[in-house]
């Protein structure tokens, strides 16, 4: 089976490509710019360019496309028009090009950002979708468009709504990034000033669980799926809970809070926790990491990376 991944250079994409290859799959990673040192299978692809998409799909003829390319919520608010172009036109282009090229399945990454204020806590899949960001608006539209392509054209469309993802890799302009930076900056500099209030609580997930969810939804038998896009949940600590967990793991670290009104407003509009019962029932979704398990693993990974960087490439390379 051949899988093409859009947005493969992003925080999720790079890990997903690694995981799929570990499983023995043939993967064609794509992004607007091919990163330095990428292997010969990597292809340049701007999803806003329909001609480029058609040509690449005709050449590669993938069975499955993981469509990850998107501008995230905080960066998206800096330029909503460009965000619309990448997220909305890009998703339409991917679906339409896949339909015409006979791609069997499209796996889509949606987000908690599809929800807006005043949803139930925890928030079920079918709560009202009233996003406040352009990122959220385009994710709602992407979900609906994919479901349309499924019932109108028989394209197998499925996906997950990601919580804020936390990993050692640098993120790309998300509003949930305060959680990740408590770890990254905590290890790197011993200090971090979070751009949210300490009582802020949104759904979060450790990256290995997020990647496993993408692989599992991508492979779930269609006969078991009762919807196209599923909520998935792991844990929902307050920002203060995360700071305390980091402080317990690192002997000397100082985490302060200095809320930024724009990003705080986005965080306040998102669910506090997700109800993911349908994902658990339909494709046996279950997270492996809670906050403490993530802290333990992530802090040791970041310390190892930091040590490698200090030692320099030759020594670190062994
Ligand atoms: C963001 O903060 O924009 C993303 C997301 C929650 O989808 N991490």
PDB file of C-alpha atoms and ligand atoms in Angstrom:
ATOM      1  CA  UNK A   1       0.000   0.000   0.000  1.00  0.00           C
ATOM      2  CA  UNK A   2       1.295   3.461  -0.890  1.00  0.00           C
ATOM      3  CA  UNK A   3       0.571   6.476   1.320  1.00  0.00           C
ATOM      4  CA  UNK A   4       1.097  10.130   0.458  1.00  0.00           C
ATOM      5  CA  UNK A   5       1.310  12.638   3.327  1.00  0.00           C
ATOM      6  CA  UNK A   6       0.698  16.396   2.857  1.00  0.00           C
ATOM      7  CA  UNK A   7       2.300  18.748   5.383  1.00  0.00           C
ATOM      8  CA  UNK A   8       4.941  16.114   6.138  1.00  0.00           C
ATOM      9  CA  UNK A   9       7.398  18.746   7.365  1.00  0.00           C
ATOM     10  CA  UNK A  10       5.147  19.778  10.268  1.00  0.00           C
ATOM     11  CA  UNK A  11       5.108  18.722  13.913  1.00  0.00           C
ATOM     12  CA  UNK A  12       2.709  15.811  13.246  1.00  0.00           C
ATOM     13  CA  UNK A  13       3.773  14.986   9.677  1.00  0.00           C
ATOM     14  CA  UNK A  14       7.403  14.162  10.388  1.00  0.00           C
ATOM     15  CA  UNK A  15       6.427  11.738  13.183  1.00  0.00           C
ATOM     16  CA  UNK A  16       3.655  10.160  11.118  1.00  0.00           C
ATOM     17  CA  UNK A  17       5.987   9.478   8.181  1.00  0.00           C
ATOM     18  CA  UNK A  18       8.500   7.855  10.558  1.00  0.00           C
ATOM     19  CA  UNK A  19       5.803   5.656  12.105  1.00  0.00           C
ATOM     20  CA  UNK A  20       4.289   4.539   8.782  1.00  0.00           C
ATOM     21  CA  UNK A  21       7.740   3.639   7.453  1.00  0.00           C
ATOM     22  CA  UNK A  22       8.541   1.689  10.626  1.00  0.00           C
ATOM     23  CA  UNK A  23       5.435  -0.339   9.830  1.00  0.00           C
ATOM     24  CA  UNK A  24       6.838  -1.157   6.404  1.00  0.00           C
ATOM     25  CA  UNK A  25       4.582   1.140   4.372  1.00  0.00           C
ATOM     26  CA  UNK A  26       5.714   2.943   1.221  1.00  0.00           C
ATOM     27  CA  UNK A  27       5.370   6.633   2.038  1.00  0.00           C
ATOM     28  CA  UNK A  28       5.659   9.735  -0.137  1.00  0.00           C
ATOM     29  CA  UNK A  29       6.159  12.711   2.203  1.00  0.00           C
ATOM     30  CA  UNK A  30       5.258  16.092   0.698  1.00  0.00           C
ATOM     31  CA  UNK A  31       5.463  19.705   1.790  1.00  0.00           C
ATOM     32  CA  UNK A  32       5.672  23.131   0.209  1.00  0.00           C
ATOM     33  CA  UNK A  33       9.426  23.101   0.680  1.00  0.00           C
ATOM     34  CA  UNK A  34      11.457  19.884   0.698  1.00  0.00           C
ATOM     35  CA  UNK A  35      13.557  19.995   3.896  1.00  0.00           C
ATOM     36  CA  UNK A  36      17.321  19.839   3.657  1.00  0.00           C
ATOM     37  CA  UNK A  37      18.588  16.278   3.900  1.00  0.00           C
ATOM     38  CA  UNK A  38      15.197  14.734   2.962  1.00  0.00           C
ATOM     39  CA  UNK A  39      15.289  11.370   1.166  1.00  0.00           C
ATOM     40  CA  UNK A  40      14.711  11.016  -2.562  1.00  0.00           C
ATOM     41  CA  UNK A  41      11.019  10.086  -2.096  1.00  0.00           C
ATOM     42  CA  UNK A  42      10.181  13.499  -0.622  1.00  0.00           C
ATOM     43  CA  UNK A  43       8.227  15.701  -3.058  1.00  0.00           C
ATOM     44  CA  UNK A  44       7.495  19.434  -3.138  1.00  0.00           C
ATOM     45  CA  UNK A  45       3.740  20.031  -3.014  1.00  0.00           C
ATOM     46  CA  UNK A  46       1.779  23.214  -2.407  1.00  0.00           C
ATOM     47  CA  UNK A  47      -1.803  22.070  -1.781  1.00  0.00           C
ATOM     48  CA  UNK A  48      -3.139  25.429  -2.994  1.00  0.00           C
ATOM     49  CA  UNK A  49      -1.767  24.562  -6.446  1.00  0.00           C
ATOM     50  CA  UNK A  50      -4.255  22.195  -8.082  1.00  0.00           C
ATOM     51  CA  UNK A  51      -2.049  21.487 -11.100  1.00  0.00           C
ATOM     52  CA  UNK A  52       0.829  20.384  -8.865  1.00  0.00           C
ATOM     53  CA  UNK A  53      -1.513  18.080  -6.932  1.00  0.00           C
ATOM     54  CA  UNK A  54      -2.969  16.455 -10.073  1.00  0.00           C
ATOM     55  CA  UNK A  55       0.483  15.857 -11.493  1.00  0.00           C
ATOM     56  CA  UNK A  56       1.872  14.340  -8.296  1.00  0.00           C
ATOM     57  CA  UNK A  57      -1.112  12.042  -7.725  1.00  0.00           C
ATOM     58  CA  UNK A  58      -0.914  10.849 -11.342  1.00  0.00           C
ATOM     59  CA  UNK A  59       2.804  10.110 -10.902  1.00  0.00           C
ATOM     60  CA  UNK A  60       2.648   8.471  -7.481  1.00  0.00           C
ATOM     61  CA  UNK A  61      -0.815   6.863  -7.554  1.00  0.00           C
ATOM     62  CA  UNK A  62      -1.160   6.520  -3.772  1.00  0.00           C
ATOM     63  CA  UNK A  63      -3.874   4.324  -2.251  1.00  0.00           C
ATOM     64  CA  UNK A  64      -4.229   6.587   0.797  1.00  0.00           C
ATOM     65  CA  UNK A  65      -3.615  10.302   1.376  1.00  0.00           C
ATOM     66  CA  UNK A  66      -3.082  11.684   4.884  1.00  0.00           C
ATOM     67  CA  UNK A  67      -3.980  15.367   4.513  1.00  0.00           C
ATOM     68  CA  UNK A  68      -2.167  17.289   7.261  1.00  0.00           C
ATOM     69  CA  UNK A  69      -1.114  20.529   5.528  1.00  0.00           C
ATOM     70  CA  UNK A  70      -2.676  23.455   7.435  1.00  0.00           C
ATOM     71  CA  UNK A  71      -1.965  26.778   9.113  1.00  0.00           C
ATOM     72  CA  UNK A  72      -2.686  26.437  12.861  1.00  0.00           C
ATOM     73  CA  UNK A  73      -4.910  28.643  15.012  1.00  0.00           C
ATOM     74  CA  UNK A  74      -2.615  31.361  16.406  1.00  0.00           C
ATOM     75  CA  UNK A  75      -0.641  31.875  13.195  1.00  0.00           C
ATOM     76  CA  UNK A  76      -3.914  31.640  11.271  1.00  0.00           C
ATOM     77  CA  UNK A  77      -5.321  34.704  13.042  1.00  0.00           C
ATOM     78  CA  UNK A  78      -2.323  36.764  11.881  1.00  0.00           C
ATOM     79  CA  UNK A  79      -3.474  36.302   8.287  1.00  0.00           C
ATOM     80  CA  UNK A  80      -6.954  34.759   8.019  1.00  0.00           C
ATOM     81  CA  UNK A  81      -7.036  35.181   4.224  1.00  0.00           C
ATOM     82  CA  UNK A  82      -3.854  33.161   3.679  1.00  0.00           C
ATOM     83  CA  UNK A  83      -5.140  30.610   6.214  1.00  0.00           C
ATOM     84  CA  UNK A  84      -8.352  30.223   4.219  1.00  0.00           C
ATOM     85  CA  UNK A  85      -6.328  29.650   1.079  1.00  0.00           C
ATOM     86  CA  UNK A  86      -4.112  26.919   2.570  1.00  0.00           C
ATOM     87  CA  UNK A  87      -6.704  25.217   4.778  1.00  0.00           C
ATOM     88  CA  UNK A  88      -9.901  25.629   2.792  1.00  0.00           C
ATOM     89  CA  UNK A  89      -8.802  25.777  -0.860  1.00  0.00           C
ATOM     90  CA  UNK A  90      -6.062  23.252  -0.025  1.00  0.00           C
ATOM     91  CA  UNK A  91      -8.521  20.740   1.433  1.00  0.00           C
ATOM     92  CA  UNK A  92     -10.944  21.176  -1.467  1.00  0.00           C
ATOM     93  CA  UNK A  93      -8.060  20.670  -3.912  1.00  0.00           C
ATOM     94  CA  UNK A  94      -6.900  17.519  -2.107  1.00  0.00           C
ATOM     95  CA  UNK A  95     -10.395  15.980  -2.044  1.00  0.00           C
ATOM     96  CA  UNK A  96     -11.154  16.848  -5.656  1.00  0.00           C
ATOM     97  CA  UNK A  97      -7.746  15.712  -6.932  1.00  0.00           C
ATOM     98  CA  UNK A  98      -8.069  12.446  -4.933  1.00  0.00           C
ATOM     99  CA  UNK A  99     -11.521  11.818  -6.394  1.00  0.00           C
ATOM    100  CA  UNK A 100     -10.276  12.334  -9.920  1.00  0.00           C
ATOM    101  CA  UNK A 101      -7.107  10.281  -9.394  1.00  0.00           C
ATOM    102  CA  UNK A 102      -9.059   7.381  -7.843  1.00  0.00           C
ATOM    103  CA  UNK A 103      -7.382   7.577  -4.416  1.00  0.00           C
ATOM    104  CA  UNK A 104      -9.197   5.124  -2.163  1.00  0.00           C
ATOM    105  CA  UNK A 105      -9.001   6.869   1.215  1.00  0.00           C
ATOM    106  CA  UNK A 106      -8.318  10.333   2.640  1.00  0.00           C
ATOM    107  CA  UNK A 107      -7.401  10.683   6.333  1.00  0.00           C
ATOM    108  CA  UNK A 108      -7.972  14.201   7.680  1.00  0.00           C
ATOM    109  CA  UNK A 109      -6.625  15.913  10.790  1.00  0.00           C
ATOM    110  CA  UNK A 110      -9.275  18.067  12.421  1.00  0.00           C
ATOM    111  CA  UNK A 111      -9.056  19.754  15.819  1.00  0.00           C
ATOM    112  CA  UNK A 112     -10.754  20.809  19.046  1.00  0.00           C
ATOM    113  CA  UNK A 113     -10.818  24.223  17.329  1.00  0.00           C
ATOM    114  CA  UNK A 114     -14.008  23.160  15.483  1.00  0.00           C
ATOM    115  CA  UNK A 115     -15.880  23.869  18.730  1.00  0.00           C
ATOM    116  CA  UNK A 116     -16.739  27.281  20.149  1.00  0.00           C
ATOM    117  CA  UNK A 117     -17.858  28.725  23.475  1.00  0.00           C
ATOM    118  CA  UNK A 118     -20.544  27.197  25.713  1.00  0.00           C
ATOM    119  CA  UNK A 119     -20.231  23.555  24.667  1.00  0.00           C
ATOM    120  CA  UNK A 120     -20.971  20.821  27.248  1.00  0.00           C
ATOM    121  CA  UNK A 121     -18.063  19.645  29.423  1.00  0.00           C
ATOM    122  CA  UNK A 122     -16.912  17.070  28.393  1.00  0.00           C
ATOM    123  CA  UNK A 123     -17.751  17.913  24.779  1.00  0.00           C
ATOM    124  CA  UNK A 124     -19.276  15.113  22.658  1.00  0.00           C
ATOM    125  CA  UNK A 125     -18.708  14.637  18.907  1.00  0.00           C
ATOM    126  CA  UNK A 126     -22.058  16.137  17.977  1.00  0.00           C
ATOM    127  CA  UNK A 127     -21.904  19.310  20.089  1.00  0.00           C
ATOM    128  CA  UNK A 128     -22.568  22.482  18.036  1.00  0.00           C
ATOM    129  CA  UNK A 129     -19.655  23.524  15.825  1.00  0.00           C
ATOM    130  CA  UNK A 130     -19.210  27.281  16.226  1.00  0.00           C
ATOM    131  CA  UNK A 131     -15.492  28.048  15.927  1.00  0.00           C
ATOM    132  CA  UNK A 132     -14.077  31.492  16.618  1.00  0.00           C
ATOM    133  CA  UNK A 133     -10.886  31.173  14.524  1.00  0.00           C
ATOM    134  CA  UNK A 134     -10.319  30.885  10.764  1.00  0.00           C
ATOM    135  CA  UNK A 135      -8.411  27.662  11.517  1.00  0.00           C
ATOM    136  CA  UNK A 136     -11.495  26.247  13.268  1.00  0.00           C
ATOM    137  CA  UNK A 137     -13.841  27.432  10.508  1.00  0.00           C
ATOM    138  CA  UNK A 138     -11.731  25.694   7.850  1.00  0.00           C
ATOM    139  CA  UNK A 139     -11.524  22.502   9.925  1.00  0.00           C
ATOM    140  CA  UNK A 140     -15.336  22.408  10.231  1.00  0.00           C
ATOM    141  CA  UNK A 141     -15.625  22.993   6.477  1.00  0.00           C
ATOM    142  CA  UNK A 142     -13.004  20.298   5.793  1.00  0.00           C
ATOM    143  CA  UNK A 143     -14.951  17.784   7.889  1.00  0.00           C
ATOM    144  CA  UNK A 144     -18.206  18.600   6.085  1.00  0.00           C
ATOM    145  CA  UNK A 145     -16.612  18.600   2.648  1.00  0.00           C
ATOM    146  CA  UNK A 146     -14.981  15.228   3.288  1.00  0.00           C
ATOM    147  CA  UNK A 147     -18.288  13.736   4.452  1.00  0.00           C
ATOM    148  CA  UNK A 148     -19.895  15.141   1.274  1.00  0.00           C
ATOM    149  CA  UNK A 149     -17.238  13.491  -0.916  1.00  0.00           C
ATOM    150  CA  UNK A 150     -17.881  10.237   0.913  1.00  0.00           C
ATOM    151  CA  UNK A 151     -21.645  10.144   0.355  1.00  0.00           C
ATOM    152  CA  UNK A 152     -21.587  11.788  -3.088  1.00  0.00           C
ATOM    153  CA  UNK A 153     -18.592  10.041  -4.638  1.00  0.00           C
ATOM    154  CA  UNK A 154     -17.829   7.075  -2.364  1.00  0.00           C
ATOM    155  CA  UNK A 155     -14.406   8.411  -1.317  1.00  0.00           C
ATOM    156  CA  UNK A 156     -13.470   6.808   2.016  1.00  0.00           C
ATOM    157  CA  UNK A 157     -13.009   9.890   4.241  1.00  0.00           C
ATOM    158  CA  UNK A 158     -12.117   9.641   7.925  1.00  0.00           C
ATOM    159  CA  UNK A 159     -10.202  11.561  10.553  1.00  0.00           C
ATOM    160  CA  UNK A 160      -9.705  12.652  14.138  1.00  0.00           C
ATOM    161  CA  UNK A 161     -10.152  15.904  16.052  1.00  0.00           C
ATOM    162  CA  UNK A 162      -6.812  16.450  17.717  1.00  0.00           C
ATOM    163  CA  UNK A 163      -6.433  17.981  21.155  1.00  0.00           C
ATOM    164  CA  UNK A 164      -3.352  20.221  21.584  1.00  0.00           C
ATOM    165  CA  UNK A 165      -0.390  17.956  20.828  1.00  0.00           C
ATOM    166  CA  UNK A 166       2.734  17.983  22.965  1.00  0.00           C
ATOM    167  CA  UNK A 167       6.109  16.744  21.714  1.00  0.00           C
ATOM    168  CA  UNK A 168       9.797  17.571  21.683  1.00  0.00           C
ATOM    169  CA  UNK A 169       9.510  18.914  18.114  1.00  0.00           C
ATOM    170  CA  UNK A 170       8.912  22.621  17.561  1.00  0.00           C
ATOM    171  CA  UNK A 171       5.242  23.359  16.812  1.00  0.00           C
ATOM    172  CA  UNK A 172       4.028  25.613  14.022  1.00  0.00           C
ATOM    173  CA  UNK A 173       1.944  28.443  15.448  1.00  0.00           C
ATOM    174  CA  UNK A 174      -0.707  26.712  17.572  1.00  0.00           C
ATOM    175  CA  UNK A 175      -2.552  28.270  20.522  1.00  0.00           C
ATOM    176  CA  UNK A 176      -2.029  25.126  22.605  1.00  0.00           C
ATOM    177  CA  UNK A 177       1.759  25.574  22.335  1.00  0.00           C
ATOM    178  CA  UNK A 178       2.075  27.010  25.878  1.00  0.00           C
ATOM    179  CA  UNK A 179       1.937  23.419  27.172  1.00  0.00           C
ATOM    180  CA  UNK A 180       4.717  22.201  24.898  1.00  0.00           C
ATOM    181  CA  UNK A 181       6.952  25.199  25.665  1.00  0.00           C
ATOM    182  CA  UNK A 182       6.740  24.570  29.415  1.00  0.00           C
ATOM    183  CA  UNK A 183       8.725  21.394  28.689  1.00  0.00           C
ATOM    184  CA  UNK A 184      10.950  22.618  25.836  1.00  0.00           C
ATOM    185  CA  UNK A 185      11.923  25.937  27.448  1.00  0.00           C
ATOM    186  CA  UNK A 186      11.911  24.410  30.923  1.00  0.00           C
ATOM    187  CA  UNK A 187      14.676  22.006  29.870  1.00  0.00           C
ATOM    188  CA  UNK A 188      16.472  24.447  27.533  1.00  0.00           C
ATOM    189  CA  UNK A 189      16.465  27.618  29.643  1.00  0.00           C
ATOM    190  CA  UNK A 190      15.084  26.607  33.026  1.00  0.00           C
ATOM    191  CA  UNK A 191      12.306  29.186  32.654  1.00  0.00           C
ATOM    192  CA  UNK A 192       9.163  29.906  30.653  1.00  0.00           C
ATOM    193  CA  UNK A 193       6.450  32.550  30.723  1.00  0.00           C
ATOM    194  CA  UNK A 194       3.195  30.974  29.534  1.00  0.00           C
ATOM    195  CA  UNK A 195       0.834  33.156  27.464  1.00  0.00           C
ATOM    196  CA  UNK A 196      -2.259  31.892  29.319  1.00  0.00           C
ATOM    197  CA  UNK A 197      -3.860  32.043  32.758  1.00  0.00           C
ATOM    198  CA  UNK A 198      -2.866  29.253  35.174  1.00  0.00           C
ATOM    199  CA  UNK A 199      -6.448  27.930  35.378  1.00  0.00           C
ATOM    200  CA  UNK A 200      -6.700  27.477  31.573  1.00  0.00           C
ATOM    201  CA  UNK A 201      -7.831  23.939  30.800  1.00  0.00           C
ATOM    202  CA  UNK A 202      -8.034  22.415  27.307  1.00  0.00           C
ATOM    203  CA  UNK A 203      -7.747  18.825  25.999  1.00  0.00           C
ATOM    204  CA  UNK A 204      -4.116  17.799  25.409  1.00  0.00           C
ATOM    205  CA  UNK A 205      -2.337  14.690  24.150  1.00  0.00           C
ATOM    206  CA  UNK A 206       1.226  13.371  23.944  1.00  0.00           C
ATOM    207  CA  UNK A 207       2.402  13.038  20.334  1.00  0.00           C
ATOM    208  CA  UNK A 208       2.973   9.238  20.301  1.00  0.00           C
ATOM    209  CA  UNK A 209      -0.714   8.766  21.186  1.00  0.00           C
ATOM    210  CA  UNK A 210      -1.717  11.250  18.466  1.00  0.00           C
ATOM    211  CA  UNK A 211       0.327   9.428  15.837  1.00  0.00           C
ATOM    212  CA  UNK A 212      -1.057   6.053  16.907  1.00  0.00           C
ATOM    213  CA  UNK A 213      -4.600   7.462  16.669  1.00  0.00           C
ATOM    214  CA  UNK A 214      -3.936   8.584  13.080  1.00  0.00           C
ATOM    215  CA  UNK A 215      -2.570   5.180  12.111  1.00  0.00           C
ATOM    216  CA  UNK A 216      -5.453   3.379  13.844  1.00  0.00           C
ATOM    217  CA  UNK A 217      -8.241   5.475  12.322  1.00  0.00           C
ATOM    218  CA  UNK A 218      -6.487   5.097   8.956  1.00  0.00           C
ATOM    219  CA  UNK A 219      -6.685   1.325   9.218  1.00  0.00           C
ATOM    220  CA  UNK A 220      -9.985   0.782  11.027  1.00  0.00           C
ATOM    221  CA  UNK A 221     -12.459  -1.440   9.127  1.00  0.00           C
ATOM    222  CA  UNK A 222     -14.976   0.836   7.421  1.00  0.00           C
ATOM    223  CA  UNK A 223     -17.817  -1.431   8.547  1.00  0.00           C
ATOM    224  CA  UNK A 224     -17.134  -0.450  12.185  1.00  0.00           C
ATOM    225  CA  UNK A 225     -17.086   3.320  11.643  1.00  0.00           C
ATOM    226  CA  UNK A 226     -20.311   5.128  12.457  1.00  0.00           C
ATOM    227  CA  UNK A 227     -19.065   8.610  11.555  1.00  0.00           C
ATOM    228  CA  UNK A 228     -16.291  10.227   9.493  1.00  0.00           C
ATOM    229  CA  UNK A 229     -14.453  12.320  12.098  1.00  0.00           C
ATOM    230  CA  UNK A 230     -14.005  11.412  15.767  1.00  0.00           C
ATOM    231  CA  UNK A 231     -13.115  13.248  18.981  1.00  0.00           C
ATOM    232  CA  UNK A 232     -10.083  11.668  20.652  1.00  0.00           C
ATOM    233  CA  UNK A 233      -9.038  12.505  24.202  1.00  0.00           C
ATOM    234  CA  UNK A 234      -6.143  11.832  26.568  1.00  0.00           C
ATOM    235  CA  UNK A 235      -5.982  14.309  29.480  1.00  0.00           C
ATOM    236  CA  UNK A 236      -7.172  17.817  30.366  1.00  0.00           C
ATOM    237  CA  UNK A 237      -4.947  19.395  33.019  1.00  0.00           C
ATOM    238  CA  UNK A 238      -4.949  23.087  33.871  1.00  0.00           C
ATOM    239  CA  UNK A 239      -1.882  25.052  32.781  1.00  0.00           C
ATOM    240  CA  UNK A 240      -0.934  25.203  36.497  1.00  0.00           C
ATOM    241  CA  UNK A 241      -1.127  21.370  36.713  1.00  0.00           C
ATOM    242  CA  UNK A 242       1.305  21.105  33.787  1.00  0.00           C
ATOM    243  CA  UNK A 243       3.663  23.645  35.352  1.00  0.00           C
ATOM    244  CA  UNK A 244       3.664  21.636  38.595  1.00  0.00           C
ATOM    245  CA  UNK A 245       4.340  18.409  36.730  1.00  0.00           C
ATOM    246  CA  UNK A 246       7.308  20.040  34.944  1.00  0.00           C
ATOM    247  CA  UNK A 247       8.549  21.480  38.249  1.00  0.00           C
ATOM    248  CA  UNK A 248       8.420  18.054  39.875  1.00  0.00           C
ATOM    249  CA  UNK A 249      10.467  16.556  37.015  1.00  0.00           C
ATOM    250  CA  UNK A 250      13.104  19.320  36.726  1.00  0.00           C
ATOM    251  CA  UNK A 251      14.976  20.351  39.833  1.00  0.00           C
ATOM    252  CA  UNK A 252      15.356  24.051  38.920  1.00  0.00           C
ATOM    253  CA  UNK A 253      12.722  25.602  36.706  1.00  0.00           C
ATOM    254  CA  UNK A 254      10.556  28.678  36.946  1.00  0.00           C
ATOM    255  CA  UNK A 255       7.249  28.822  35.099  1.00  0.00           C
ATOM    256  CA  UNK A 256       5.306  32.089  35.185  1.00  0.00           C
ATOM    257  CA  UNK A 257       2.040  33.189  33.580  1.00  0.00           C
ATOM    258  CA  UNK A 258       1.539  36.301  31.482  1.00  0.00           C
ATOM    259  CA  UNK A 259      -1.726  35.920  29.541  1.00  0.00           C
ATOM    260  CA  UNK A 260      -1.880  37.264  26.000  1.00  0.00           C
ATOM    261  CA  UNK A 261      -5.474  38.492  25.452  1.00  0.00           C
ATOM    262  CA  UNK A 262      -5.792  37.192  21.860  1.00  0.00           C
ATOM    263  CA  UNK A 263      -4.510  33.697  22.482  1.00  0.00           C
ATOM    264  CA  UNK A 264      -6.297  33.502  25.850  1.00  0.00           C
ATOM    265  CA  UNK A 265      -9.599  34.323  24.110  1.00  0.00           C
ATOM    266  CA  UNK A 266      -9.027  31.418  21.683  1.00  0.00           C
ATOM    267  CA  UNK A 267      -8.186  29.054  24.556  1.00  0.00           C
ATOM    268  CA  UNK A 268     -11.295  30.180  26.471  1.00  0.00           C
ATOM    269  CA  UNK A 269     -13.438  29.374  23.406  1.00  0.00           C
ATOM    270  CA  UNK A 270     -12.257  25.747  23.232  1.00  0.00           C
ATOM    271  CA  UNK A 271     -13.689  22.739  25.125  1.00  0.00           C
ATOM    272  CA  UNK A 272     -12.213  21.962  28.518  1.00  0.00           C
ATOM    273  CA  UNK A 273     -12.377  18.222  27.902  1.00  0.00           C
ATOM    274  CA  UNK A 274     -13.576  15.954  25.069  1.00  0.00           C
ATOM    275  CA  UNK A 275     -15.930  12.991  25.248  1.00  0.00           C
ATOM    276  CA  UNK A 276     -14.401  10.378  22.916  1.00  0.00           C
ATOM    277  CA  UNK A 277     -16.785   7.457  23.606  1.00  0.00           C
ATOM    278  CA  UNK A 278     -17.575   6.783  19.882  1.00  0.00           C
ATOM    279  CA  UNK A 279     -13.836   6.447  19.011  1.00  0.00           C
ATOM    280  CA  UNK A 280     -13.366   4.042  21.927  1.00  0.00           C
ATOM    281  CA  UNK A 281     -16.390   2.005  20.847  1.00  0.00           C
ATOM    282  CA  UNK A 282     -15.882   1.983  17.049  1.00  0.00           C
ATOM    283  CA  UNK A 283     -12.123   1.526  16.625  1.00  0.00           C
ATOM    284  CA  UNK A 284     -10.951   0.717  20.171  1.00  0.00           C
ATOM    285  CA  UNK A 285      -9.215   4.055  20.681  1.00  0.00           C
ATOM    286  CA  UNK A 286      -7.469   4.387  24.066  1.00  0.00           C
ATOM    287  CA  UNK A 287      -4.638   6.774  25.000  1.00  0.00           C
ATOM    288  CA  UNK A 288      -1.541   5.254  26.590  1.00  0.00           C
ATOM    289  CA  UNK A 289      -0.173   8.412  28.297  1.00  0.00           C
ATOM    290  CA  UNK A 290      -1.525  10.541  31.116  1.00  0.00           C
ATOM    291  CA  UNK A 291       0.126  13.802  32.183  1.00  0.00           C
ATOM    292  CA  UNK A 292       2.690  12.193  34.506  1.00  0.00           C
ATOM    293  CA  UNK A 293       3.686   9.434  32.055  1.00  0.00           C
ATOM    294  CA  UNK A 294       4.160  12.083  29.351  1.00  0.00           C
ATOM    295  CA  UNK A 295       6.223  14.329  31.641  1.00  0.00           C
ATOM    296  CA  UNK A 296       8.571  11.499  32.559  1.00  0.00           C
ATOM    297  CA  UNK A 297       9.222  10.446  28.948  1.00  0.00           C
ATOM    298  CA  UNK A 298       9.299  13.904  27.385  1.00  0.00           C
ATOM    299  CA  UNK A 299      11.652  15.416  29.951  1.00  0.00           C
ATOM    300  CA  UNK A 300      14.152  12.621  29.451  1.00  0.00           C
ATOM    301  CA  UNK A 301      13.912  12.928  25.641  1.00  0.00           C
ATOM    302  CA  UNK A 302      14.429  16.701  25.822  1.00  0.00           C
ATOM    303  CA  UNK A 303      17.382  16.301  28.199  1.00  0.00           C
ATOM    304  CA  UNK A 304      18.984  13.811  25.819  1.00  0.00           C
ATOM    305  CA  UNK A 305      18.476  16.202  22.872  1.00  0.00           C
ATOM    306  CA  UNK A 306      19.875  19.102  24.867  1.00  0.00           C
ATOM    307  CA  UNK A 307      22.940  17.027  25.778  1.00  0.00           C
ATOM    308  CA  UNK A 308      23.405  16.084  22.110  1.00  0.00           C
ATOM    309  CA  UNK A 309      23.202  19.742  21.043  1.00  0.00           C
ATOM    310  CA  UNK A 310      25.719  20.822  23.681  1.00  0.00           C
ATOM    311  CA  UNK A 311      28.145  18.060  22.711  1.00  0.00           C
ATOM    312  CA  UNK A 312      27.873  18.978  19.006  1.00  0.00           C
ATOM    313  CA  UNK A 313      27.108  16.835  15.972  1.00  0.00           C
ATOM    314  CA  UNK A 314      30.258  14.667  15.865  1.00  0.00           C
ATOM    315  CA  UNK A 315      30.249  13.664  19.499  1.00  0.00           C
ATOM    316  CA  UNK A 316      26.441  13.324  19.623  1.00  0.00           C
ATOM    317  CA  UNK A 317      26.489  11.174  16.506  1.00  0.00           C
ATOM    318  CA  UNK A 318      28.711   8.769  18.448  1.00  0.00           C
TER     319      UNK A 318
HETATM  320  C1  LIG B   1      -3.588  24.777  17.683  1.00  0.00           C
HETATM  321  O1  LIG B   1      -3.297  25.190  18.809  1.00  0.00           O
HETATM  322  O2  LIG B   1      -3.969  25.517  16.768  1.00  0.00           O
HETATM  323  C2  LIG B   1      -3.531  23.294  17.426  1.00  0.00           C
HETATM  324  C3  LIG B   1      -4.853  22.647  17.656  1.00  0.00           C
HETATM  325  C4  LIG B   1      -5.399  22.554  19.026  1.00  0.00           C
HETATM  326  O3  LIG B   1      -5.468  22.194  16.735  1.00  0.00           O
HETATM  327  N1  LIG B   1      -2.535  22.685  18.248  1.00  0.00           N
END
